[in-house]
mmCIF file of C-alpha atoms in Angstrom:
data_model
loop_
_atom_site.group_PDB
_atom_site.id
_atom_site.type_symbol
_atom_site.label_atom_id
_atom_site.label_comp_id
_atom_site.label_asym_id
_atom_site.label_seq_id
_atom_site.Cartn_x
_atom_site.Cartn_y
_atom_site.Cartn_z
ATOM 1 C CA MET R 26 -218.294 22.049 2.247
ATOM 2 C CA LYS R 27 -216.963 19.981 -0.640
ATOM 3 C CA LYS R 28 -218.415 16.499 -1.063
ATOM 4 C CA ALA R 29 -216.543 13.301 -1.915
ATOM 5 C CA LEU R 30 -217.882 9.923 -2.917
ATOM 6 C CA ILE R 31 -215.822 6.763 -2.347
ATOM 7 C CA LEU R 32 -216.860 3.730 -4.403
ATOM 8 C CA LEU R 33 -216.085 0.274 -3.034
ATOM 9 C CA GLY R 34 -216.264 -2.889 -5.112
ATOM 10 C CA CYS R 35 -216.338 -6.519 -4.107
ATOM 11 C CA PRO R 36 -214.074 -6.882 -1.038
ATOM 12 C CA GLU R 37 -211.845 -9.728 -2.214
ATOM 13 C CA SER R 38 -208.580 -7.949 -1.523
ATOM 14 C CA PRO R 39 -207.442 -7.667 2.109
ATOM 15 C CA SER R 40 -206.296 -4.114 1.311
ATOM 16 C CA GLN R 41 -209.654 -2.684 0.280
ATOM 17 C CA THR R 42 -211.373 -2.130 3.645
ATOM 18 C CA PRO R 43 -208.261 -0.769 5.411
ATOM 19 C CA MET R 44 -207.515 1.538 2.446
ATOM 20 C CA ALA R 45 -211.155 2.705 2.330
ATOM 21 C CA VAL R 46 -210.865 3.830 5.967
ATOM 22 C CA TYR R 47 -207.541 5.495 5.170
ATOM 23 C CA VAL R 48 -208.922 7.373 2.152
ATOM 24 C CA ALA R 49 -212.032 8.462 4.092
ATOM 25 C CA GLN R 50 -209.904 9.784 6.954
ATOM 26 C CA LYS R 51 -207.605 11.682 4.557
ATOM 27 C CA LEU R 52 -210.532 13.315 2.765
ATOM 28 C CA VAL R 53 -212.258 14.264 6.040
ATOM 29 C CA LYS R 54 -209.005 15.959 7.145
ATOM 30 C CA MET R 55 -209.106 17.862 3.810
ATOM 31 C CA ASN R 56 -212.578 19.076 4.806
ATOM 32 C CA TYR R 57 -214.560 16.855 2.494
ATOM 33 C CA ASP R 58 -217.964 15.592 3.506
ATOM 34 C CA VAL R 59 -217.404 11.892 2.687
ATOM 35 C CA MET R 60 -219.966 9.318 1.537
ATOM 36 C CA ILE R 61 -219.055 5.668 0.871
ATOM 37 C CA ALA R 62 -221.113 3.760 -1.676
ATOM 38 C CA SER R 63 -220.507 0.014 -1.586
ATOM 39 C CA THR R 64 -221.867 -3.465 -2.024
ATOM 40 C CA PRO R 65 -223.529 -4.994 1.080
ATOM 41 C CA SER R 66 -220.532 -7.207 1.919
ATOM 42 C CA ALA R 67 -218.088 -4.294 1.656
ATOM 43 C CA ALA R 68 -220.408 -2.307 3.952
ATOM 44 C CA LYS R 69 -220.380 -5.088 6.564
ATOM 45 C CA LEU R 70 -216.586 -5.143 6.562
ATOM 46 C CA LEU R 71 -216.529 -1.369 7.032
ATOM 47 C CA GLU R 72 -218.870 -1.630 10.016
ATOM 48 C CA VAL R 73 -216.718 -4.277 11.679
ATOM 49 C CA SER R 74 -213.605 -2.282 10.839
ATOM 50 C CA ASP R 75 -214.886 0.900 12.496
ATOM 51 C CA PRO R 76 -217.247 -0.269 15.272
ATOM 52 C CA ASP R 77 -217.483 3.157 16.944
ATOM 53 C CA GLY R 78 -218.105 4.956 13.620
ATOM 54 C CA TYR R 79 -215.047 7.086 14.248
ATOM 55 C CA TYR R 80 -213.882 7.191 10.610
ATOM 56 C CA ILE R 81 -216.952 6.343 8.531
ATOM 57 C CA LYS R 82 -219.934 8.613 9.059
ATOM 58 C CA ASN R 83 -221.993 8.068 5.890
ATOM 59 C CA LYS R 84 -222.585 4.890 3.917
ATOM 60 C CA THR R 85 -224.963 4.018 1.114
ATOM 61 C CA ASP R 86 -225.685 1.108 -1.185
ATOM 62 C CA ILE R 87 -223.905 1.372 -4.526
ATOM 63 C CA GLU R 88 -226.967 0.342 -6.569
ATOM 64 C CA SER R 89 -229.465 2.672 -4.933
ATOM 65 C CA SER R 90 -227.027 5.602 -4.894
ATOM 66 C CA LEU R 91 -226.598 5.170 -8.641
ATOM 67 C CA ASP R 92 -230.367 5.434 -9.125
ATOM 68 C CA GLU R 93 -230.424 8.875 -7.523
ATOM 69 C CA LEU R 94 -227.093 10.154 -8.812
ATOM 70 C CA GLU R 95 -226.953 13.584 -10.500
ATOM 71 C CA GLN R 96 -224.256 15.767 -11.991
ATOM 72 C CA GLY R 97 -222.845 18.182 -9.409
ATOM 73 C CA GLN R 98 -223.812 16.008 -6.425
ATOM 74 C CA TYR R 99 -220.151 15.416 -5.552
ATOM 75 C CA ASP R 100 -216.918 17.354 -6.080
ATOM 76 C CA LEU R 101 -214.626 14.329 -5.964
ATOM 77 C CA LEU R 102 -215.039 10.671 -6.889
ATOM 78 C CA VAL R 103 -212.590 8.042 -5.581
ATOM 79 C CA GLY R 104 -213.156 4.512 -6.872
ATOM 80 C CA PHE R 105 -211.570 1.271 -5.679
ATOM 81 C CA ILE R 106 -211.133 -0.994 -8.697
ATOM 82 C CA PRO R 107 -210.180 -4.573 -7.839
ATOM 83 C CA LYS R 108 -212.511 -6.103 -10.482
ATOM 84 C CA ASP R 109 -213.977 -5.346 -13.884
ATOM 85 C CA ALA R 110 -217.438 -4.856 -12.326
ATOM 86 C CA ALA R 111 -215.961 -2.111 -10.155
ATOM 87 C CA ALA R 112 -214.374 -0.523 -13.243
ATOM 88 C CA SER R 113 -217.779 -0.429 -14.945
ATOM 89 C CA TYR R 114 -219.367 1.168 -11.894
ATOM 90 C CA PHE R 115 -216.613 3.757 -11.720
ATOM 91 C CA ILE R 116 -217.007 4.683 -15.397
ATOM 92 C CA THR R 117 -220.786 5.032 -14.955
ATOM 93 C CA PHE R 118 -220.475 7.194 -11.825
ATOM 94 C CA TYR R 119 -217.768 9.250 -13.548
ATOM 95 C CA HIS R 120 -219.936 10.115 -16.532
ATOM 96 C CA ILE R 121 -222.963 11.072 -14.439
ATOM 97 C CA LEU R 122 -221.050 13.118 -11.846
ATOM 98 C CA GLN R 123 -218.550 14.765 -14.227
ATOM 99 C CA CYS R 124 -216.316 15.778 -11.330
ATOM 100 C CA GLU R 125 -212.645 15.342 -10.460
ATOM 101 C CA SER R 126 -212.007 11.606 -10.154
ATOM 102 C CA ILE R 127 -209.361 9.197 -8.881
ATOM 103 C CA ALA R 128 -209.333 5.491 -9.762
ATOM 104 C CA LEU R 129 -207.431 3.171 -7.396
ATOM 105 C CA VAL R 130 -206.691 0.109 -9.514
ATOM 106 C CA PHE R 131 -205.183 -2.862 -7.655
ATOM 107 C CA GLU R 132 -204.805 -6.506 -8.545
ATOM 108 C CA LYS R 133 -202.398 -9.377 -7.930
ATOM 109 C CA ASP R 134 -202.357 -10.368 -11.592
ATOM 110 C CA HIS R 135 -200.371 -8.149 -14.006
ATOM 111 C CA GLU R 136 -202.593 -8.742 -17.025
ATOM 112 C CA LEU R 137 -205.823 -8.033 -15.169
ATOM 113 C CA LEU R 138 -204.281 -4.943 -13.647
ATOM 114 C CA GLU R 139 -203.411 -3.628 -17.110
ATOM 115 C CA GLU R 140 -206.850 -4.518 -18.400
ATOM 116 C CA PHE R 141 -208.643 -2.572 -15.633
ATOM 117 C CA GLU R 142 -206.244 0.350 -16.027
ATOM 118 C CA GLN R 143 -206.916 0.427 -19.760
ATOM 119 C CA MET R 144 -210.700 0.324 -19.204
ATOM 120 C CA ILE R 145 -210.448 3.399 -17.000
ATOM 121 C CA SER R 146 -208.015 5.355 -19.173
ATOM 122 C CA GLU R 147 -209.980 4.700 -22.369
ATOM 123 C CA ASN R 148 -213.297 5.694 -20.865
ATOM 124 C CA THR R 149 -212.509 8.510 -18.438
ATOM 125 C CA ASN R 150 -210.054 11.313 -17.722
ATOM 126 C CA ALA R 151 -209.699 10.188 -14.115
ATOM 127 C CA LYS R 152 -206.337 10.243 -12.368
ATOM 128 C CA ILE R 153 -205.242 6.611 -12.120
ATOM 129 C CA VAL R 154 -203.369 5.075 -9.197
ATOM 130 C CA SER R 155 -202.412 1.609 -10.354
ATOM 131 C CA VAL R 156 -200.592 -0.898 -8.177
ATOM 132 C CA ARG R 157 -199.941 -4.622 -8.282
ATOM 133 C CA ALA R 158 -201.115 -5.147 -4.727
ATOM 134 C CA PHE R 159 -202.818 -7.620 -2.485
ATOM 135 C CA HIS R 160 -201.486 -7.965 1.078
ATOM 136 C CA ASN R 161 -199.371 -4.875 1.326
ATOM 137 C CA PRO R 162 -201.297 -1.585 1.284
ATOM 138 C CA THR R 163 -198.197 0.644 1.297
ATOM 139 C CA PRO R 164 -197.668 1.114 -2.475
ATOM 140 C CA LEU R 165 -201.352 1.989 -2.938
ATOM 141 C CA ARG R 166 -201.288 4.344 0.054
ATOM 142 C CA VAL R 167 -198.127 6.157 -1.059
ATOM 143 C CA LYS R 168 -199.332 6.621 -4.644
ATOM 144 C CA PHE R 169 -202.752 7.772 -3.440
ATOM 145 C CA ASP R 170 -201.167 10.363 -1.123
ATOM 146 C CA ARG R 171 -199.173 11.692 -4.070
ATOM 147 C CA VAL R 172 -202.233 12.084 -6.303
ATOM 148 C CA LEU R 173 -204.137 13.767 -3.483
ATOM 149 C CA LYS R 174 -201.464 16.468 -3.292
ATOM 150 C CA GLU R 175 -202.061 17.274 -6.978
ATOM 151 C CA LEU R 176 -205.761 18.025 -6.449
ATOM 152 C CA MET Y 12 -205.909 -4.103 34.541
ATOM 153 C CA LYS Y 13 -206.261 -7.407 32.703
ATOM 154 C CA LYS Y 14 -204.099 -7.898 29.639
ATOM 155 C CA ALA Y 15 -205.098 -9.450 26.335
ATOM 156 C CA LEU Y 16 -202.954 -10.518 23.409
ATOM 157 C CA ILE Y 17 -204.402 -10.711 19.893
ATOM 158 C CA LEU Y 18 -202.423 -12.834 17.409
ATOM 159 C CA LEU Y 19 -202.712 -12.022 13.711
ATOM 160 C CA GLY Y 20 -201.565 -14.361 10.959
ATOM 161 C CA CYS Y 21 -200.950 -13.771 7.285
ATOM 162 C CA PRO Y 22 -203.579 -11.261 6.107
ATOM 163 C CA GLU Y 23 -204.941 -13.152 3.119
ATOM 164 C CA SER Y 24 -208.584 -12.944 4.154
ATOM 165 C CA PRO Y 25 -210.367 -9.602 3.705
ATOM 166 C CA SER Y 26 -212.045 -10.226 7.086
ATOM 167 C CA GLN Y 27 -208.915 -10.407 9.221
ATOM 168 C CA THR Y 28 -207.953 -6.729 9.586
ATOM 169 C CA PRO Y 29 -211.539 -5.477 10.112
ATOM 170 C CA MET Y 30 -212.202 -8.271 12.640
ATOM 171 C CA ALA Y 31 -208.915 -7.529 14.440
ATOM 172 C CA VAL Y 32 -210.053 -3.944 14.967
ATOM 173 C CA TYR Y 33 -213.447 -5.185 16.104
ATOM 174 C CA VAL Y 34 -211.956 -7.647 18.616
ATOM 175 C CA ALA Y 35 -209.532 -5.022 19.949
ATOM 176 C CA GLN Y 36 -212.361 -2.525 20.458
ATOM 177 C CA LYS Y 37 -214.530 -5.122 22.244
ATOM 178 C CA LEU Y 38 -211.711 -6.099 24.599
ATOM 179 C CA VAL Y 39 -210.829 -2.466 25.363
ATOM 180 C CA LYS Y 40 -214.493 -1.880 26.271
ATOM 181 C CA MET Y 41 -214.201 -4.875 28.617
ATOM 182 C CA ASN Y 42 -211.264 -3.095 30.271
ATOM 183 C CA TYR Y 43 -208.494 -5.183 28.807
ATOM 184 C CA ASP Y 44 -205.156 -3.640 28.016
ATOM 185 C CA VAL Y 45 -204.801 -4.943 24.429
ATOM 186 C CA MET Y 46 -201.610 -5.825 22.546
ATOM 187 C CA ILE Y 47 -201.633 -7.044 18.931
ATOM 188 C CA ALA Y 48 -198.808 -9.324 17.796
ATOM 189 C CA SER Y 49 -198.661 -9.764 14.035
ATOM 190 C CA THR Y 50 -196.577 -10.290 10.945
ATOM 191 C CA PRO Y 51 -195.216 -7.104 9.311
ATOM 192 C CA SER Y 52 -197.809 -7.134 6.502
ATOM 193 C CA ALA Y 53 -200.705 -7.556 8.944
ATOM 194 C CA ALA Y 54 -199.271 -4.642 10.952
ATOM 195 C CA LYS Y 55 -199.199 -2.393 7.860
ATOM 196 C CA LEU Y 56 -202.842 -3.177 7.146
ATOM 197 C CA LEU Y 57 -203.748 -2.312 10.737
ATOM 198 C CA GLU Y 58 -201.958 1.035 10.467
ATOM 199 C CA VAL Y 59 -203.794 1.942 7.273
ATOM 200 C CA SER Y 60 -207.052 0.714 8.792
ATOM 201 C CA ASP Y 61 -206.748 2.913 11.877
ATOM 202 C CA PRO Y 62 -204.734 5.957 10.760
ATOM 203 C CA ASP Y 63 -205.491 8.001 13.896
ATOM 204 C CA GLY Y 64 -204.665 5.090 16.236
ATOM 205 C CA TYR Y 65 -208.152 5.305 17.688
ATOM 206 C CA TYR Y 66 -208.643 1.538 18.105
ATOM 207 C CA ILE Y 67 -205.134 0.043 18.115
ATOM 208 C CA LYS Y 68 -202.821 1.398 20.782
ATOM 209 C CA ASN Y 69 -200.179 -1.331 21.071
ATOM 210 C CA LYS Y 70 -198.622 -3.453 18.355
ATOM 211 C CA THR Y 71 -195.667 -5.791 18.326
ATOM 212 C CA ASP Y 72 -193.971 -8.210 15.957
ATOM 213 C CA ILE Y 73 -195.142 -11.793 16.373
ATOM 214 C CA GLU Y 74 -191.625 -13.271 16.212
ATOM 215 C CA SER Y 75 -189.979 -10.934 18.698
ATOM 216 C CA SER Y 76 -192.917 -11.066 21.114
ATOM 217 C CA LEU Y 77 -192.586 -14.848 21.147
ATOM 218 C CA ASP Y 78 -188.921 -14.529 22.138
ATOM 219 C CA GLU Y 79 -189.848 -12.605 25.274
ATOM 220 C CA LEU Y 80 -193.078 -14.400 26.123
ATOM 221 C CA GLU Y 81 -193.609 -15.696 29.675
ATOM 222 C CA GLN Y 82 -196.376 -17.460 31.535
ATOM 223 C CA GLY Y 83 -198.694 -14.972 33.255
ATOM 224 C CA GLN Y 84 -197.827 -12.103 30.896
ATOM 225 C CA TYR Y 85 -201.398 -12.043 29.544
ATOM 226 C CA ASP Y 86 -204.816 -13.006 30.924
ATOM 227 C CA LEU Y 87 -206.443 -13.675 27.560
ATOM 228 C CA LEU Y 88 -205.127 -14.876 24.204
ATOM 229 C CA VAL Y 89 -207.200 -14.387 21.030
ATOM 230 C CA GLY Y 90 -205.729 -15.904 17.881
ATOM 231 C CA PHE Y 91 -206.797 -15.399 14.256
ATOM 232 C CA ILE Y 92 -206.241 -18.666 12.409
ATOM 233 C CA PRO Y 93 -206.590 -18.422 8.631
ATOM 234 C CA LYS Y 94 -203.577 -20.689 7.931
ATOM 235 C CA ASP Y 95 -201.699 -23.605 9.429
ATOM 236 C CA ALA Y 96 -198.751 -21.359 10.276
ATOM 237 C CA ALA Y 97 -201.117 -19.252 12.388
ATOM 238 C CA ALA Y 98 -202.410 -22.399 14.107
ATOM 239 C CA SER Y 99 -198.832 -23.370 15.038
ATOM 240 C CA TYR Y 100 -198.149 -19.896 16.423
ATOM 241 C CA PHE Y 101 -201.368 -20.023 18.440
ATOM 242 C CA ILE Y 102 -200.525 -23.406 19.938
ATOM 243 C CA THR Y 103 -197.040 -22.187 20.880
ATOM 244 C CA PHE Y 104 -198.319 -18.977 22.482
ATOM 245 C CA TYR Y 105 -201.042 -20.973 24.253
ATOM 246 C CA HIS Y 106 -198.610 -23.348 25.915
ATOM 247 C CA ILE Y 107 -196.260 -20.612 27.074
ATOM 248 C CA LEU Y 108 -198.968 -18.256 28.369
ATOM 249 C CA GLN Y 109 -201.283 -20.904 29.867
ATOM 250 C CA CYS Y 110 -204.144 -18.411 30.051
ATOM 251 C CA GLU Y 111 -207.752 -18.346 28.845
ATOM 252 C CA SER Y 112 -207.674 -18.570 25.050
ATOM 253 C CA ILE Y 113 -209.965 -18.123 22.059
ATOM 254 C CA ALA Y 114 -209.093 -19.372 18.569
ATOM 255 C CA LEU Y 115 -210.880 -17.704 15.638
ATOM 256 C CA VAL Y 116 -210.606 -20.231 12.830
ATOM 257 C CA PHE Y 117 -211.787 -19.057 9.408
ATOM 258 C CA GLU Y 118 -211.261 -20.375 5.921
ATOM 259 C CA LYS Y 119 -213.133 -20.571 2.603
ATOM 260 C CA ASP Y 120 -212.343 -24.248 2.154
ATOM 261 C CA HIS Y 121 -214.248 -26.757 4.306
ATOM 262 C CA GLU Y 122 -211.457 -29.330 4.567
ATOM 263 C CA LEU Y 123 -208.811 -26.801 5.547
ATOM 264 C CA LEU Y 124 -211.198 -25.298 8.071
ATOM 265 C CA GLU Y 125 -211.683 -28.687 9.705
ATOM 266 C CA GLU Y 126 -207.958 -29.358 9.619
ATOM 267 C CA PHE Y 127 -207.107 -26.095 11.425
ATOM 268 C CA GLU Y 128 -209.922 -26.651 13.915
ATOM 269 C CA GLN Y 129 -208.627 -30.128 14.645
ATOM 270 C CA MET Y 130 -205.056 -28.861 15.121
ATOM 271 C CA ILE Y 131 -206.317 -26.418 17.764
ATOM 272 C CA SER Y 132 -208.655 -28.825 19.551
ATOM 273 C CA GLU Y 133 -206.064 -31.615 19.700
ATOM 274 C CA ASN Y 134 -203.338 -29.368 21.051
ATOM 275 C CA THR Y 135 -205.095 -26.870 23.306
ATOM 276 C CA ASN Y 136 -208.156 -26.369 25.509
ATOM 277 C CA ALA Y 137 -208.912 -23.033 23.826
ATOM 278 C CA LYS Y 138 -212.465 -22.022 23.037
ATOM 279 C CA ILE Y 139 -212.840 -22.375 19.282
ATOM 280 C CA VAL Y 140 -214.861 -20.064 17.033
ATOM 281 C CA SER Y 141 -214.888 -21.758 13.658
ATOM 282 C CA VAL Y 142 -216.523 -20.266 10.577
ATOM 283 C CA ARG Y 143 -216.378 -20.905 6.854
ATOM 284 C CA ALA Y 144 -215.786 -17.264 6.021
ATOM 285 C CA PHE Y 145 -214.035 -15.013 3.596
ATOM 286 C CA HIS Y 146 -215.867 -11.820 2.521
ATOM 287 C CA ASN Y 147 -218.566 -11.687 5.128
ATOM 288 C CA PRO Y 148 -217.372 -10.975 8.675
ATOM 289 C CA THR Y 149 -220.809 -11.351 10.296
ATOM 290 C CA PRO Y 150 -220.748 -15.079 11.204
ATOM 291 C CA LEU Y 151 -217.298 -14.703 12.778
ATOM 292 C CA ARG Y 152 -218.351 -11.550 14.611
ATOM 293 C CA VAL Y 153 -221.567 -13.079 15.992
ATOM 294 C CA LYS Y 154 -219.864 -16.266 17.182
ATOM 295 C CA PHE Y 155 -217.012 -14.293 18.731
ATOM 296 C CA ASP Y 156 -219.471 -12.079 20.628
ATOM 297 C CA ARG Y 157 -221.141 -15.211 22.001
ATOM 298 C CA VAL Y 158 -217.864 -16.731 23.235
ATOM 299 C CA LEU Y 159 -216.880 -13.421 24.800
ATOM 300 C CA LYS Y 160 -220.024 -13.484 26.940
ATOM 301 C CA GLU Y 161 -218.956 -16.866 28.350
ATOM 302 C CA LEU Y 162 -215.649 -15.522 29.666
#
């Protein structure tokens, strides 16, 4: 079974937790074994968001998972990038794992969005889904679905 | 079967969608038939957050549900109140339905939080769960669970 790792950053955007569930569900349907690595607050939101554990089976702390990370551990990396800290995490995970990678970059502010996008494109060969988004998850969802079909 | 209506306001807080799923699941387990009335953007977030429709069975638009609302239609009203517009909706629904009601008031800013809380307490006899919250859903979840036990 192929393995996918979803990286969640600081949950400031109302879209992040819903989209994380969406991405996890999509990957499970594609027969990926899915692990979500996140900050503690993002993990709490996931737990509340899926109280029966129907969508999210495996969660880990982003810091401790990085400590034990090795090349080949995952076949796919999907990173949520709503902040520069999340971009740095994604780049670090990308270079250790060296697997197929998708960066979901979303921000309200145009300049910040471009900045995060540039950080990812200069430092990785990840596929980038970039959307000026906050409330409305649809543009992010539609673009993500499109990239997933290219895998 | 008892019927509950959950009201969702503008989804600016990252806690709202996860907590809406949590509240819906709790009420279903208590044998309520649950309907969620929300703005279109809150509805989109719910769809992404529960792609298999495991938690959320019934959704409606907040405006059109208000048009058809009648006393006795629901046994329990639970309103998410992250904004003054949501407080006004809650008060309106409360006075038409005249049923047991819970207001979940949450805001980052102390003054706004107090203002919303005051709006609800001056205009209704709803039970109020009030929390200074944004990222972390735990205080809201714990206080909601406590109020639910008093029903």
